[in-house]
mmCIF file of C-alpha atoms and ligand atoms in Angstrom:
data_model
loop_
_atom_site.group_PDB
_atom_site.id
_atom_site.type_symbol
_atom_site.label_atom_id
_atom_site.label_comp_id
_atom_site.label_asym_id
_atom_site.label_seq_id
_atom_site.Cartn_x
_atom_site.Cartn_y
_atom_site.Cartn_z
ATOM 1 C CA MET A 1 -10.054 13.878 14.051
ATOM 2 C CA ARG A 2 -10.507 10.765 16.416
ATOM 3 C CA GLU A 3 -14.019 12.254 17.717
ATOM 4 C CA LEU A 4 -14.997 12.526 14.111
ATOM 5 C CA VAL A 5 -13.777 8.835 13.352
ATOM 6 C CA ASP A 6 -15.874 7.745 16.466
ATOM 7 C CA LYS A 7 -18.828 9.812 15.553
ATOM 8 C CA LEU A 8 -18.742 8.182 12.042
ATOM 9 C CA ALA A 9 -18.398 4.766 13.715
ATOM 10 C CA GLN A 10 -21.422 5.119 16.034
ATOM 11 C CA ASN A 11 -23.863 7.183 13.736
ATOM 12 C CA ARG A 12 -22.840 5.932 10.275
ATOM 13 C CA VAL A 13 -23.342 9.155 8.750
ATOM 14 C CA LEU A 14 -21.706 12.830 9.093
ATOM 15 C CA SER A 15 -22.406 16.099 7.908
ATOM 16 C CA ALA A 16 -20.809 17.186 4.642
ATOM 17 C CA GLU A 17 -18.414 19.265 6.437
ATOM 18 C CA GLU A 18 -17.267 16.280 8.342
ATOM 19 C CA PHE A 19 -17.014 14.027 5.603
ATOM 20 C CA LYS A 20 -14.900 16.317 3.804
ATOM 21 C CA GLU A 21 -12.700 16.628 6.617
ATOM 22 C CA LEU A 22 -11.992 12.832 7.043
ATOM 23 C CA LEU A 23 -11.690 12.473 3.175
ATOM 24 C CA SER A 24 -8.635 14.714 3.204
ATOM 25 C CA ALA A 25 -6.891 13.365 6.394
ATOM 26 C CA GLU A 26 -3.390 12.092 6.235
ATOM 27 C CA CYS A 27 -3.834 8.485 6.214
ATOM 28 C CA GLU A 28 -1.270 5.913 6.795
ATOM 29 C CA ASN A 29 -2.114 4.087 9.750
ATOM 30 C CA SER A 30 -4.463 6.581 10.608
ATOM 31 C CA TYR A 31 -7.042 6.140 13.327
ATOM 32 C CA LEU A 32 -9.665 6.139 10.585
ATOM 33 C CA HIS A 33 -8.019 3.073 8.939
ATOM 34 C CA GLN A 34 -7.522 1.352 12.266
ATOM 35 C CA ARG A 35 -11.189 1.713 12.990
ATOM 36 C CA ALA A 36 -12.276 0.852 9.659
ATOM 37 C CA ARG A 37 -10.244 -2.420 9.981
ATOM 38 C CA GLU A 38 -11.847 -3.034 13.391
ATOM 39 C CA ALA A 39 -15.275 -2.930 11.596
ATOM 40 C CA GLN A 40 -14.093 -5.048 8.760
ATOM 41 C CA GLN A 41 -12.875 -7.595 11.165
ATOM 42 C CA ARG A 42 -15.929 -7.707 13.290
ATOM 43 C CA VAL A 43 -18.200 -8.593 10.395
ATOM 44 C CA TYR A 44 -15.769 -10.861 8.165
ATOM 45 C CA GLY A 45 -12.600 -11.598 10.373
ATOM 46 C CA LYS A 46 -9.264 -11.391 8.737
ATOM 47 C CA LYS A 47 -10.666 -13.121 5.575
ATOM 48 C CA ILE A 48 -10.662 -11.758 2.070
ATOM 49 C CA PHE A 49 -13.321 -13.087 -0.564
ATOM 50 C CA ILE A 50 -11.994 -13.493 -4.085
ATOM 51 C CA ARG A 51 -13.965 -13.281 -7.392
ATOM 52 C CA GLY A 52 -12.703 -14.632 -10.720
ATOM 53 C CA LEU A 53 -13.329 -11.798 -13.507
ATOM 54 C CA VAL A 54 -13.966 -12.799 -16.957
ATOM 55 C CA GLU A 55 -13.733 -9.976 -19.471
ATOM 56 C CA PHE A 56 -15.772 -11.613 -22.197
ATOM 57 C CA THR A 57 -16.266 -8.782 -24.601
ATOM 58 C CA ASN A 58 -14.610 -5.505 -25.190
ATOM 59 C CA TYR A 59 -17.105 -4.128 -27.701
ATOM 60 C CA CYS A 60 -18.798 -0.964 -26.272
ATOM 61 C CA LYS A 61 -21.546 1.145 -27.691
ATOM 62 C CA HIS A 62 -20.804 4.078 -25.366
ATOM 63 C CA ASN A 63 -18.260 6.588 -25.423
ATOM 64 C CA CYS A 64 -17.563 7.564 -21.781
ATOM 65 C CA TYR A 65 -14.782 10.273 -21.947
ATOM 66 C CA TYR A 66 -12.723 8.373 -19.318
ATOM 67 C CA CYS A 67 -12.605 5.014 -20.539
ATOM 68 C CA GLY A 68 -10.193 3.238 -22.983
ATOM 69 C CA LEU A 69 -12.810 0.885 -24.337
ATOM 70 C CA ARG A 70 -15.143 3.851 -25.503
ATOM 71 C CA SER A 71 -16.654 3.589 -29.005
ATOM 72 C CA GLY A 72 -14.636 6.408 -30.345
ATOM 73 C CA ASN A 73 -11.172 4.607 -29.661
ATOM 74 C CA THR A 74 -10.779 3.008 -32.914
ATOM 75 C CA GLY A 75 -7.281 1.703 -31.741
ATOM 76 C CA VAL A 76 -8.644 -1.139 -29.743
ATOM 77 C CA GLN A 77 -8.600 -4.621 -31.188
ATOM 78 C CA ARG A 78 -12.231 -5.597 -30.331
ATOM 79 C CA TYR A 79 -12.870 -9.239 -29.230
ATOM 80 C CA ARG A 80 -15.816 -11.541 -27.792
ATOM 81 C CA LEU A 81 -14.924 -14.673 -25.994
ATOM 82 C CA SER A 82 -16.637 -17.802 -27.382
ATOM 83 C CA MET A 83 -18.912 -19.939 -25.055
ATOM 84 C CA GLU A 84 -16.082 -22.392 -24.909
ATOM 85 C CA GLN A 85 -13.457 -19.793 -23.748
ATOM 86 C CA ILE A 86 -15.882 -18.438 -21.147
ATOM 87 C CA MET A 87 -16.528 -22.070 -19.918
ATOM 88 C CA GLU A 88 -12.835 -22.699 -19.834
ATOM 89 C CA CYS A 89 -12.166 -19.609 -17.928
ATOM 90 C CA CYS A 90 -14.699 -20.713 -15.405
ATOM 91 C CA GLN A 91 -12.947 -24.310 -15.385
ATOM 92 C CA THR A 92 -9.613 -22.890 -14.591
ATOM 93 C CA GLY A 93 -11.103 -20.674 -11.909
ATOM 94 C CA TYR A 94 -13.157 -23.390 -10.341
ATOM 95 C CA GLY A 95 -10.120 -25.745 -10.034
ATOM 96 C CA MET A 96 -8.191 -22.540 -8.317
ATOM 97 C CA GLY A 97 -10.820 -22.316 -5.769
ATOM 98 C CA PHE A 98 -12.950 -19.476 -7.071
ATOM 99 C CA ARG A 99 -16.726 -19.673 -6.367
ATOM 100 C CA THR A 100 -17.965 -16.374 -7.817
ATOM 101 C CA PHE A 101 -17.561 -15.626 -11.707
ATOM 102 C CA VAL A 102 -17.916 -11.933 -12.747
ATOM 103 C CA LEU A 103 -18.898 -11.814 -16.369
ATOM 104 C CA GLN A 104 -17.621 -8.451 -17.266
ATOM 105 C CA GLY A 105 -18.036 -6.400 -20.538
ATOM 106 C CA GLY A 106 -18.653 -3.220 -22.388
ATOM 107 C CA GLU A 107 -22.202 -2.503 -23.491
ATOM 108 C CA ASP A 108 -22.367 -4.709 -26.236
ATOM 109 C CA ASP A 109 -25.608 -5.175 -28.204
ATOM 110 C CA TYR A 110 -24.424 -8.481 -29.649
ATOM 111 C CA TYR A 111 -25.234 -9.682 -26.055
ATOM 112 C CA THR A 112 -29.057 -9.936 -26.469
ATOM 113 C CA ASP A 113 -30.949 -11.440 -23.491
ATOM 114 C CA ASP A 114 -31.151 -14.937 -25.313
ATOM 115 C CA ARG A 115 -27.182 -14.943 -25.609
ATOM 116 C CA LEU A 116 -26.443 -13.718 -21.967
ATOM 117 C CA THR A 117 -29.114 -16.191 -20.673
ATOM 118 C CA GLU A 118 -27.625 -19.038 -22.526
ATOM 119 C CA ILE A 119 -24.073 -18.338 -21.037
ATOM 120 C CA ILE A 120 -25.643 -17.660 -17.679
ATOM 121 C CA GLY A 121 -27.611 -21.086 -17.880
ATOM 122 C CA ASN A 122 -24.489 -22.944 -18.798
ATOM 123 C CA ILE A 123 -22.401 -21.743 -15.891
ATOM 124 C CA ARG A 124 -25.354 -22.170 -13.431
ATOM 125 C CA GLU A 125 -25.814 -25.714 -14.528
ATOM 126 C CA THR A 126 -22.121 -26.582 -14.556
ATOM 127 C CA TYR A 127 -21.399 -24.914 -11.257
ATOM 128 C CA PRO A 128 -24.337 -24.821 -8.906
ATOM 129 C CA ASP A 129 -22.455 -23.933 -6.142
ATOM 130 C CA CYS A 130 -21.012 -20.693 -7.745
ATOM 131 C CA ALA A 131 -22.393 -17.318 -7.627
ATOM 132 C CA ILE A 132 -22.627 -15.490 -10.992
ATOM 133 C CA THR A 133 -22.093 -11.718 -11.187
ATOM 134 C CA LEU A 134 -22.836 -9.691 -14.108
ATOM 135 C CA SER A 135 -21.331 -6.300 -14.935
ATOM 136 C CA VAL A 136 -22.759 -5.648 -18.451
ATOM 137 C CA GLY A 137 -23.968 -2.031 -18.224
ATOM 138 C CA GLU A 138 -27.608 -0.508 -18.317
ATOM 139 C CA ARG A 139 -30.473 -2.669 -19.704
ATOM 140 C CA SER A 140 -34.280 -2.848 -19.371
ATOM 141 C CA ARG A 141 -36.038 -3.930 -16.418
ATOM 142 C CA GLU A 142 -37.320 -6.683 -18.443
ATOM 143 C CA SER A 143 -33.846 -7.720 -19.563
ATOM 144 C CA PHE A 144 -32.469 -7.611 -15.770
ATOM 145 C CA GLN A 145 -35.300 -9.891 -14.886
ATOM 146 C CA ARG A 146 -34.536 -12.316 -17.476
ATOM 147 C CA LEU A 147 -30.969 -12.386 -16.434
ATOM 148 C CA PHE A 148 -31.936 -12.908 -13.015
ATOM 149 C CA ASP A 149 -34.452 -15.888 -13.807
ATOM 150 C CA ALA A 150 -31.497 -17.242 -15.785
ATOM 151 C CA GLY A 151 -29.437 -17.760 -12.578
ATOM 152 C CA ALA A 152 -27.422 -14.545 -12.039
ATOM 153 C CA ASP A 153 -27.007 -13.507 -8.514
ATOM 154 C CA ARG A 154 -25.324 -10.219 -8.693
ATOM 155 C CA TYR A 155 -25.131 -7.173 -10.708
ATOM 156 C CA LEU A 156 -22.279 -4.735 -10.814
ATOM 157 C CA LEU A 157 -23.148 -1.156 -12.179
ATOM 158 C CA ARG A 158 -21.130 1.603 -10.937
ATOM 159 C CA HIS A 159 -23.074 4.880 -10.886
ATOM 160 C CA GLU A 160 -19.611 6.463 -11.665
ATOM 161 C CA THR A 161 -20.825 9.944 -9.726
ATOM 162 C CA ALA A 162 -23.827 10.781 -8.110
ATOM 163 C CA ASN A 163 -23.936 14.513 -9.133
ATOM 164 C CA ILE A 164 -26.011 15.026 -12.073
ATOM 165 C CA HIS A 165 -23.791 17.756 -13.549
ATOM 166 C CA HIS A 166 -20.537 15.901 -12.800
ATOM 167 C CA TYR A 167 -22.120 12.959 -14.469
ATOM 168 C CA ASN A 168 -22.912 14.827 -17.767
ATOM 169 C CA SER A 169 -19.410 16.164 -17.702
ATOM 170 C CA LEU A 170 -18.054 12.685 -17.843
ATOM 171 C CA HIS A 171 -20.407 11.257 -20.432
ATOM 172 C CA PRO A 172 -21.876 12.091 -23.826
ATOM 173 C CA ALA A 173 -25.520 13.404 -23.858
ATOM 174 C CA ASN A 174 -26.957 9.832 -24.808
ATOM 175 C CA MET A 175 -26.310 8.540 -21.187
ATOM 176 C CA SER A 176 -28.138 9.796 -18.394
ATOM 177 C CA PRO A 177 -27.374 9.741 -14.505
ATOM 178 C CA GLU A 178 -31.288 9.129 -14.037
ATOM 179 C CA ASN A 179 -31.334 6.067 -15.969
ATOM 180 C CA ARG A 180 -28.327 4.743 -14.336
ATOM 181 C CA LYS A 181 -29.880 5.123 -10.867
ATOM 182 C CA LYS A 182 -33.111 3.758 -12.107
ATOM 183 C CA CYS A 183 -31.300 0.629 -13.280
ATOM 184 C CA LEU A 184 -29.515 0.329 -10.035
ATOM 185 C CA ARG A 185 -32.933 0.523 -8.235
ATOM 186 C CA ASP A 186 -34.649 -1.987 -10.618
ATOM 187 C CA LEU A 187 -31.850 -4.444 -10.112
ATOM 188 C CA LYS A 188 -32.341 -4.220 -6.324
ATOM 189 C CA GLU A 189 -36.000 -4.641 -6.548
ATOM 190 C CA ILE A 190 -35.597 -7.743 -8.794
ATOM 191 C CA GLY A 191 -33.595 -9.422 -5.992
ATOM 192 C CA PHE A 192 -29.981 -8.782 -7.146
ATOM 193 C CA GLN A 193 -27.168 -8.271 -4.800
ATOM 194 C CA VAL A 194 -26.274 -5.061 -6.187
ATOM 195 C CA GLY A 195 -22.819 -3.069 -6.584
ATOM 196 C CA CYS A 196 -22.752 0.639 -7.263
ATOM 197 C CA GLY A 197 -19.590 2.545 -7.093
ATOM 198 C CA PHE A 198 -17.491 5.745 -8.309
ATOM 199 C CA LEU A 199 -14.259 6.975 -9.700
ATOM 200 C CA ILE A 200 -12.180 8.792 -7.390
ATOM 201 C CA GLY A 201 -10.491 11.885 -8.573
ATOM 202 C CA SER A 202 -12.256 11.739 -11.915
ATOM 203 C CA PRO A 203 -11.828 15.266 -13.881
ATOM 204 C CA GLY A 204 -13.918 18.015 -12.172
ATOM 205 C CA GLN A 205 -14.775 15.862 -9.212
ATOM 206 C CA THR A 206 -14.868 18.055 -6.046
ATOM 207 C CA PRO A 207 -15.123 16.871 -2.378
ATOM 208 C CA ASP A 208 -18.842 17.728 -2.366
ATOM 209 C CA ASN A 209 -19.460 15.235 -5.154
ATOM 210 C CA ILE A 210 -17.891 12.595 -3.133
ATOM 211 C CA VAL A 211 -20.193 13.507 -0.253
ATOM 212 C CA GLU A 212 -23.220 13.117 -2.573
ATOM 213 C CA ASP A 213 -21.631 9.611 -3.437
ATOM 214 C CA PHE A 214 -21.803 8.664 0.077
ATOM 215 C CA LEU A 215 -25.328 9.918 0.529
ATOM 216 C CA PHE A 216 -26.650 8.079 -2.537
ATOM 217 C CA ILE A 217 -25.000 4.984 -1.254
ATOM 218 C CA LYS A 218 -26.670 5.468 2.046
ATOM 219 C CA GLU A 219 -29.796 5.820 0.358
ATOM 220 C CA LEU A 220 -29.405 2.968 -2.150
ATOM 221 C CA ASP A 221 -28.057 0.629 0.525
ATOM 222 C CA PRO A 222 -26.139 -1.761 -1.847
ATOM 223 C CA ALA A 223 -24.531 -5.030 -0.924
ATOM 224 C CA MET A 224 -21.105 -3.870 -2.678
ATOM 225 C CA VAL A 225 -19.488 -0.599 -3.637
ATOM 226 C CA GLY A 226 -16.606 -0.615 -6.113
ATOM 227 C CA ILE A 227 -14.316 2.503 -6.133
ATOM 228 C CA GLY A 228 -11.105 3.236 -7.397
ATOM 229 C CA PRO A 229 -8.807 6.024 -8.687
ATOM 230 C CA PHE A 230 -9.423 7.550 -12.217
ATOM 231 C CA ILE A 231 -6.435 6.599 -14.426
ATOM 232 C CA PRO A 232 -6.127 8.594 -17.506
ATOM 233 C CA HIS A 233 -6.026 6.586 -20.712
ATOM 234 C CA SER A 234 -3.849 8.076 -23.504
ATOM 235 C CA ALA A 235 -6.571 7.696 -26.328
ATOM 236 C CA THR A 236 -9.252 9.317 -24.542
ATOM 237 C CA PRO A 237 -10.384 13.113 -24.358
ATOM 238 C CA PHE A 238 -8.764 12.855 -20.736
ATOM 239 C CA ALA A 239 -5.561 11.712 -21.523
ATOM 240 C CA ASN A 240 -3.628 14.549 -19.950
ATOM 241 C CA GLU A 241 -5.717 14.681 -16.725
ATOM 242 C CA GLN A 242 -4.427 13.841 -13.450
ATOM 243 C CA ALA A 243 -5.126 10.301 -11.847
ATOM 244 C CA GLY A 244 -7.040 10.047 -8.713
ATOM 245 C CA GLY A 245 -5.065 10.087 -5.471
ATOM 246 C CA LEU A 246 -4.108 7.090 -3.295
ATOM 247 C CA ASN A 247 -4.881 9.006 0.130
ATOM 248 C CA LEU A 248 -8.171 9.981 -1.206
ATOM 249 C CA THR A 249 -9.170 6.357 -2.354
ATOM 250 C CA LEU A 250 -8.108 4.934 1.048
ATOM 251 C CA ASN A 251 -9.851 7.408 3.066
ATOM 252 C CA ALA A 252 -13.227 6.884 0.963
ATOM 253 C CA LEU A 253 -12.838 3.060 1.479
ATOM 254 C CA ALA A 254 -12.501 3.599 5.235
ATOM 255 C CA ILE A 255 -15.481 5.717 5.497
ATOM 256 C CA LEU A 256 -17.423 3.512 3.489
ATOM 257 C CA ARG A 257 -16.426 0.577 5.722
ATOM 258 C CA LEU A 258 -17.701 2.537 8.546
ATOM 259 C CA MET A 259 -20.791 3.731 7.053
ATOM 260 C CA LYS A 260 -21.677 0.156 6.470
ATOM 261 C CA PRO A 261 -19.548 -2.540 8.253
ATOM 262 C CA ASN A 262 -21.033 -5.560 6.203
ATOM 263 C CA LEU A 263 -20.404 -4.005 2.674
ATOM 264 C CA LEU A 264 -18.600 -5.912 0.251
ATOM 265 C CA LEU A 265 -15.896 -3.597 -0.588
ATOM 266 C CA PRO A 266 -13.123 -4.627 -3.201
ATOM 267 C CA ALA A 267 -9.471 -3.267 -3.292
ATOM 268 C CA THR A 268 -9.654 -2.799 -7.127
ATOM 269 C CA THR A 269 -7.217 -3.273 -9.819
ATOM 270 C CA ALA A 270 -7.100 0.469 -10.406
ATOM 271 C CA LEU A 271 -6.068 0.977 -6.798
ATOM 272 C CA GLY A 272 -3.377 -1.717 -7.366
ATOM 273 C CA SER A 273 -2.294 0.127 -10.542
ATOM 274 C CA ILE A 274 -1.556 3.478 -8.915
ATOM 275 C CA HIS A 275 0.668 1.732 -6.082
ATOM 276 C CA GLU A 276 2.717 -1.216 -5.967
ATOM 277 C CA LYS A 277 1.110 -2.028 -2.670
ATOM 278 C CA GLY A 278 -2.265 -0.350 -3.453
ATOM 279 C CA ARG A 279 -4.434 -3.440 -3.101
ATOM 280 C CA GLU A 280 -2.936 -4.336 0.322
ATOM 281 C CA MET A 281 -3.299 -0.574 1.437
ATOM 282 C CA GLY A 282 -6.927 -1.101 0.333
ATOM 283 C CA ILE A 283 -7.572 -4.101 2.416
ATOM 284 C CA LEU A 284 -5.829 -2.164 5.550
ATOM 285 C CA ALA A 285 -8.087 0.601 4.885
ATOM 286 C CA GLY A 286 -11.241 -1.659 5.263
ATOM 287 C CA ALA A 287 -11.540 -3.531 1.770
ATOM 288 C CA ASN A 288 -12.294 -7.160 1.942
ATOM 289 C CA VAL A 289 -12.626 -8.392 -1.809
ATOM 290 C CA VAL A 290 -10.199 -8.757 -4.474
ATOM 291 C CA MET A 291 -11.122 -9.749 -8.048
ATOM 292 C CA PRO A 292 -8.225 -11.317 -10.042
ATOM 293 C CA ASN A 293 -8.441 -11.727 -13.741
ATOM 294 C CA LEU A 294 -9.492 -15.020 -15.408
ATOM 295 C CA SER A 295 -9.623 -13.914 -18.862
ATOM 296 C CA PRO A 296 -7.313 -15.624 -21.329
ATOM 297 C CA VAL A 297 -3.932 -13.920 -20.979
ATOM 298 C CA ASP A 298 -3.802 -12.873 -24.859
ATOM 299 C CA THR A 299 -7.082 -10.943 -24.519
ATOM 300 C CA ARG A 300 -6.150 -8.995 -21.415
ATOM 301 C CA LYS A 301 -4.105 -6.363 -23.190
ATOM 302 C CA LYS A 302 -7.114 -5.443 -25.154
ATOM 303 C CA TYR A 303 -9.287 -4.686 -21.975
ATOM 304 C CA LEU A 304 -7.399 -1.585 -21.108
ATOM 305 C CA LEU A 305 -9.751 0.782 -19.433
ATOM 306 C CA TYR A 306 -6.670 2.942 -18.520
ATOM 307 C CA ASP A 307 -3.065 2.910 -18.980
ATOM 308 C CA SER A 308 -0.700 0.737 -16.921
ATOM 309 C CA LYS A 309 -3.464 -1.670 -15.836
ATOM 310 C CA ILE A 310 -2.013 -4.398 -13.811
ATOM 311 C CA GLY A 311 -2.485 -8.096 -14.031
ATOM 312 C CA THR A 312 -2.335 -8.163 -17.809
ATOM 313 C CA GLU A 313 0.687 -10.621 -17.868
ATOM 314 C CA ASP A 314 -0.139 -13.024 -14.947
ATOM 315 C CA GLU A 315 -1.480 -16.496 -15.696
ATOM 316 C CA PRO A 316 -4.525 -16.973 -13.665
ATOM 317 C CA GLN A 317 -2.630 -19.555 -11.251
ATOM 318 C CA ASN A 318 0.064 -16.858 -10.746
ATOM 319 C CA ALA A 319 -2.446 -14.390 -10.182
ATOM 320 C CA ARG A 320 -4.266 -16.420 -7.418
ATOM 321 C CA GLU A 321 -0.762 -17.311 -5.901
ATOM 322 C CA LYS A 322 0.405 -13.646 -5.767
ATOM 323 C CA ILE A 323 -2.929 -12.643 -4.110
ATOM 324 C CA ASP A 324 -2.600 -15.396 -1.406
ATOM 325 C CA LYS A 325 0.834 -14.336 -0.625
ATOM 326 C CA GLN A 326 -0.073 -10.443 -0.598
ATOM 327 C CA MET A 327 -2.671 -11.214 1.672
ATOM 328 C CA GLN A 328 -0.552 -13.353 3.812
ATOM 329 C CA VAL A 329 1.986 -10.603 4.285
ATOM 330 C CA ILE A 330 -0.504 -8.256 5.741
ATOM 331 C CA GLY A 331 -2.106 -11.125 8.101
ATOM 332 C CA TYR A 332 -5.099 -11.790 5.940
ATOM 333 C CA GLU A 333 -6.206 -15.061 4.591
ATOM 334 C CA VAL A 334 -7.876 -15.548 1.101
ATOM 335 C CA ILE A 335 -10.894 -17.839 1.377
ATOM 336 C CA THR A 336 -12.893 -19.785 -1.402
ATOM 337 C CA ALA A 337 -16.512 -19.246 -0.165
ATOM 338 C CA ARG A 338 -19.034 -17.656 -2.404
ATOM 339 C CA GLY A 339 -18.789 -14.760 -0.192
ATOM 340 C CA ASP A 340 -22.290 -13.561 -0.362
ATOM 341 C CA TYR A 341 -23.709 -10.333 1.089
ATOM 342 C CA VAL A 342 -24.899 -10.832 4.715
ATOM 343 C CA ALA A 343 -27.705 -8.138 5.714
ATOM 344 C CA ILE A 344 -27.179 -7.385 9.571
HETATM 345 N N1 5AD B 1 -9.862 4.946 -14.746
HETATM 346 C C1 5AD B 1 -10.164 4.143 -13.811
HETATM 347 N N2 5AD B 1 -11.468 3.417 -13.982
HETATM 348 C C2 5AD B 1 -12.131 3.546 -15.003
HETATM 349 N N3 5AD B 1 -13.176 2.804 -15.374
HETATM 350 C C3 5AD B 1 -13.210 3.249 -16.637
HETATM 351 N N4 5AD B 1 -12.396 3.880 -17.219
HETATM 352 C C4 5AD B 1 -11.573 4.066 -16.232
HETATM 353 C C5 5AD B 1 -10.362 4.931 -15.982
HETATM 354 N N5 5AD B 1 -9.831 5.708 -17.045
HETATM 355 C C6 5AD B 1 -14.201 1.944 -14.559
HETATM 356 C C7 5AD B 1 -15.430 2.723 -14.405
HETATM 357 C C8 5AD B 1 -16.277 1.402 -14.910
HETATM 358 C C9 5AD B 1 -15.618 0.350 -14.679
HETATM 359 C C10 5AD B 1 -15.674 -0.882 -15.519
HETATM 360 O O1 5AD B 1 -14.161 0.797 -14.999
HETATM 361 O O2 5AD B 1 -15.807 2.983 -13.078
HETATM 362 O O3 5AD B 1 -17.626 1.575 -14.259
HETATM 363 FE FE1 SF4 B 2 -18.389 1.479 -22.237
HETATM 364 FE FE2 SF4 B 2 -18.163 1.061 -19.617
HETATM 365 FE FE3 SF4 B 2 -16.163 1.953 -20.900
HETATM 366 FE FE4 SF4 B 2 -18.187 3.447 -20.562
HETATM 367 S S1 SF4 B 2 -17.080 2.856 -18.918
HETATM 368 S S2 SF4 B 2 -16.935 3.220 -22.558
HETATM 369 S S3 SF4 B 2 -19.817 2.055 -20.886
HETATM 370 S S4 SF4 B 2 -16.647 -0.102 -21.010
#
């Protein structure tokens, strides 16, 4: 096992068989995690970047089989935050030291380029020192360009799974893995700091699928990768499926850190939702970003991608204090820099 970890740290890639062996390793305090932490600390120190998440619309035209916000779930009370509410979230966040705002939503056609660029323009003008990250799904290249020109810096679009057949088993036929990958390439060419990402343990996923994810990431060379366990939502076709595993998620994080030491790698909410100490464990496996929720508390329960999502009760101020403490306990410090990707 040690030789494999050393080989990955040195070559930044392994064969499919070797990747699979590392993925299934027993992990707490393993050599894999230790080396991942070394790589993380060499680039970023023991410092954790924070991003303020604003879940501004839970309308979505898509019907992904795994997601609680799918259009087919008529049990969701749909909402859109007003411009004032969005700006209030940013104001609260700014006061607490957030210097990145992540505008996240379902794929909601209400948000035309004009409407989105107006929001981006307002945040850009009010907070010239902050990074603006978008997470609003697939759009045309022209649309991405307009959002970039309006002042957005980063874009998160998880590829969900790099394997075409697996992708098609998680999504209805009107979504295509090719278009998703095209969007990611367009975003990168336009100049966004791009984040892709995938679900761990989504129904039907094989270890070979995860290896494919690693190789896709190697090729795309994104600034960020968001990964978290699949967690079933009761009002979806996957209600009775198993959640993704903690070990597997932590090992995948550690492998990604060793493949690309400067990667921005969040310890995700989903990871924190499957284990009380999930986010801390994520940091100790190589993650270096956390993304607390800045959305109004009364809308959070309406943004449930999966059952038992954490952080739906915390006021933003508490959420910040809580994360500061959690990170301190494991010897890390939350910092308020923009936290841009540094190419090395
Ligand atoms: N479990 C875990 N993550 C999920 N997402 C959507 N549904 C679930 C779920 N049931 C993730 C997807 C999407 C991101 C916004 O949330 O990866 O890209
Ligand atoms: Fe919509 Fe995203 Fe959920 Fe799919 S995963 S239904 S695109 S919010």
